[in-house]
Amino acid sequence: MKSSFQQRSPPQPQDDSETDEECITERTHYPAFMIPDLFTQLPLVRDALVTSTSQTQDETVDTCLPYLAGEDELFMYNLHGVPNLDRERHIKFLHSSLGRLPGRFLAADASRPWFLYWALSALAIMGEDVSSYREALVDTARGMQNETGGFGGGGKQTSHIATTYAIVLALALVGGEDAFEVIDRKSLWSWLCELKQPDGGFQVFLGGEEDIRGAYCTAVIIRLLNLPLDLTPTSPAWTSDGTVDLFSGVGDYVRRCQTFEGGISGQPNAEAHGAYAFCALGALALLGDPRRTIPRYLDVPRLISWLSSRQYAPEAGFSGRTNKLVDGCYSHWVGGCFPLIEACLSSPGAPDQAAGHPANAVRLPPVPESLFSREGLIRYILCCCQDQSKRGGLRDKPGKMSDAYHSCYVLSGLSSAQHQWQLAPSGTEDDSTAATVDLVWTVLPYLDDVQVFDQKNLVRPIHPVYAIPLHSQQAIRSYFLAKEGF
Amino acid sequence: MPPKSKAAPKPKGTEPSKQPTPTPSPASNTTAVPATIAARSQFRYDDSRPHDAARLKIGLAGLPRDEQAAWISARFARTPAARTRLPPKAQRELWRQVNEASFPVRALRGSKHSWGRDRNESEVSGYSAERFDEREGRRAQLTCLEVASRGFRERREREGKGVRDIVTGDKIVVTEAEVEAERIRRGEMAALRSELYGTVQGSFALDPEWDDIVPIPQGEPEAALAAIAYPADYDEAISYLRAVMLKKEYSQRCLRLTETIIEMNPAHYTVWLYRASNVFALKLPITDEMEWLNKVALVNLKNYQIWHHRHLLVDNLYPTLAGNPDELARFATTERKFLTQILVQDTKNYHVWSYRSYLVGKLGVWGSPEELKSIEDLIDDDVRNNSAWSHRFFLVFSDPAHTTPGLAATEPDPAAPQDITDREVEYAKEKINLAPQNQSPWNYLKGVLVKGSQKLSSVEDFASGFVKGLGNKDGSEAVQSTHALDLLAEIYAEKREKEKADLCLRRLGEKWDRIRIGYWEWRRKCLEEA
Ligand SMILES: [Zn+2]
């Protein structure tokens, strides 16, 4: 026990005798960036015991530090030691990822709708007009739709809830009646009924696994397309008394996925994982007013504690699980939880928190500034997640290849860090009415004491629940709200 | 505009200089050996048209008189339409000259023949005569095989229709030997096609076993977004998959087809689902399938579908185990062994751990000492393995033997036995001592205390051991674990010692865990509310 008590003193200046000369001359050229030492030094408290987890963690910090300290040669830094968002390169990268993909992308053959969503979403967040893809997307999506409802990962593949979600979001992003009308809502609705399970959750495809992605993706689809909640008699969850609908038991299912750590697992009894935290909060927020539904089903203080623990220094980005490494995509999966939670805690006129989880008995106060370090996340994204070679695109961390998936979620995370959302007061008690579903969300750029990024690096806000731009979400939902029948 | 005198059509790729000079004497044929078959053709062409090449080059008037006459005679001789317009006398004179000069009466027509290209995209016209003959030999060989192969297909078709042999009157039956011979034949045909034309044929098209299936191609629109350029073998296999799935065929060959596709793309969930349907429809031994799956899992550690497939297999197998505790225990042991093997390579693999918790629940082995021991081994290897800690919590606190159903993981459970809670608290403390800044056992500790309805303050002394002189401004403040400080803040809040709690949170934000200052500030606000 005594041996492990090792408090680390702040790092000493470089011992020149051990540095080669080339390195010294280079170092003297660095301008004095305004970078808090939080992002350039190892954490104050570290353990001596070495295990494989601590080794990979140390390696990751070593990899990230030069990027965070303004020492990467490919970058042009501002006074805060933060480079610009290289829009031009990323946009080019994303356009090309929508083109024909070489054979080495074979593993993506069952998840092409994801590629469409990731690329279109990333482009939209950077302010690109993606409506020019409408026609091609309409053709592509048609080929992936099954007569029995839903979309598969490609032509003539089994319908999957995740690929259906991705297609619906992609269609929402390109917008327009032609795109919306691709979706056969009636067969989609009856297919969703088949996926609904008696325990409240959803299978991800017929005969497939049941997990929390199923709940979130279904809720998004139902709300965006304004599908009825009634169950068909062939649904495994159908009861003769008619009390069960598509949303019944979803809250309880989500509740069973919260773990002792406070985070959310993919299925009950597994480990808390960042991606599922976003799905859980999103699903609850779509059941009704999140200011009521979230505390009803989740231990909020423990959840916030777990979410906050995902941000490490000096890397400053988020990890997906306890003792796992920082990764750019959790900028969205974890970082994207905060706008929603902060809005729930801080929006004026929040309804009384109904009796829910006992841990929420104490009134939870509004957030003084922000629950996470927005500056930290922005630094990690702009310094570590940009591929600054000719390739462009965004990535997990330095040393990893950029891809469409990380481009989408890193940029979503950047958007979350740059904006602050508020919810208008809602009076109604009934969660399922349209009034609670169509809560009025407003957004403003987040104003920090010191803004470390240049104004031109501000990206578009994305909806804290649907993860697409607000106007895209509103356009598709109001289109289907106005439509009678299927 | 009058056309300029054009050279006779020459096959591409022949150098004019290499053209053998046409000689009026057929005897010289044997002396000049053309280098290529194109040149040979040209030679034969020119040879059948005396003086024509020279005429084209320099014009009729440029030829010596006798050659002029010979050319004209030859021309008339082989152009009946022109010849019959001559007066009879002139015709007779013509034939006399032709006979004397022994002209070839038939001229070869202009050679517009395309010889095609070989597998290397080279013009076959550039082949030597010898090489060309060899190629022609192979082409003939291929044709023979094709004829035989067509015969095989016809026999099969007749077999399918129940046609009887005309001679014997017996129903036509295609024997295994015939099928095998056809398989070999198609292999030879494919080899020849590849050698001659460079075309590659898919293995399914070559296999007589698949003759009855008409593959369904992908058929995507040209402008489809993010379309993948399929490798040829994948493209073919997937087209056969679509066809057999459409007719809902469940068979051994389909099982093999799924294996082929899974090898190429294990992320293809549709093929996994279809494989499971085949296994169940054919009532194949689940253990065989599990064994096959083990091999696939070991080479595809990150794959997700494998674990759902395994889940389906266990669901299917379980009823046969349920009544037999020995069988069940044996199965649990083999699975544990395999999972240990996998987790050695990827200790935090989410899908493997999710499957493991499912398995424990399905087989009801929460209380298994081996399972707990196996988890302890992993924690001993790496005390920071949070997946192992999570699984331990599940093992201990989800055991239906002492769990109140329907409670959330973060809720106290009155059914949690005191001795188990105590044991787990001690376990967590022991591991915290190894590396106090490791968050996993701290989260575990708090989880256990809450679940076991223990006061957090029961570990106040323990947590305080990692914090010295908090708030001291003389430099004596020392924090060995920010998680201890976090827990102390909760302990003080629980004891209504708000100021002490606030100090912990303030110091976390100011110094010891600055990246989370926003969160620590919010926690201070929470103290005010309480
Ligand atoms: Zn990632």
mmCIF file of C-alpha atoms in Angstrom, chain B residues 152 173-185 208:
data_model
loop_
_atom_site.group_PDB
_atom_site.id
_atom_site.type_symbol
_atom_site.label_atom_id
_atom_site.label_comp_id
_atom_site.label_asym_id
_atom_site.label_seq_id
_atom_site.Cartn_x
_atom_site.Cartn_y
_atom_site.Cartn_z
ATOM 1 C CA PHE B 152 -24.401 -33.543 -69.113
ATOM 2 C CA VAL B 173 -30.220 -41.351 -63.572
ATOM 3 C CA VAL B 174 -27.160 -39.138 -63.428
ATOM 4 C CA THR B 175 -24.616 -41.005 -61.352
ATOM 5 C CA GLU B 176 -22.222 -39.575 -58.822
ATOM 6 C CA ALA B 177 -19.396 -40.566 -61.137
ATOM 7 C CA GLU B 178 -20.937 -38.530 -63.930
ATOM 8 C CA VAL B 179 -21.285 -35.538 -61.645
ATOM 9 C CA GLU B 180 -17.700 -35.922 -60.580
ATOM 10 C CA ALA B 181 -16.551 -36.213 -64.190
ATOM 11 C CA GLU B 182 -18.507 -33.078 -64.996
ATOM 12 C CA ARG B 183 -16.940 -31.257 -62.087
ATOM 13 C CA ILE B 184 -13.488 -32.172 -63.433
ATOM 14 C CA ARG B 185 -14.552 -31.256 -66.944
ATOM 15 C CA PRO B 208 -22.648 -29.053 -61.176
#
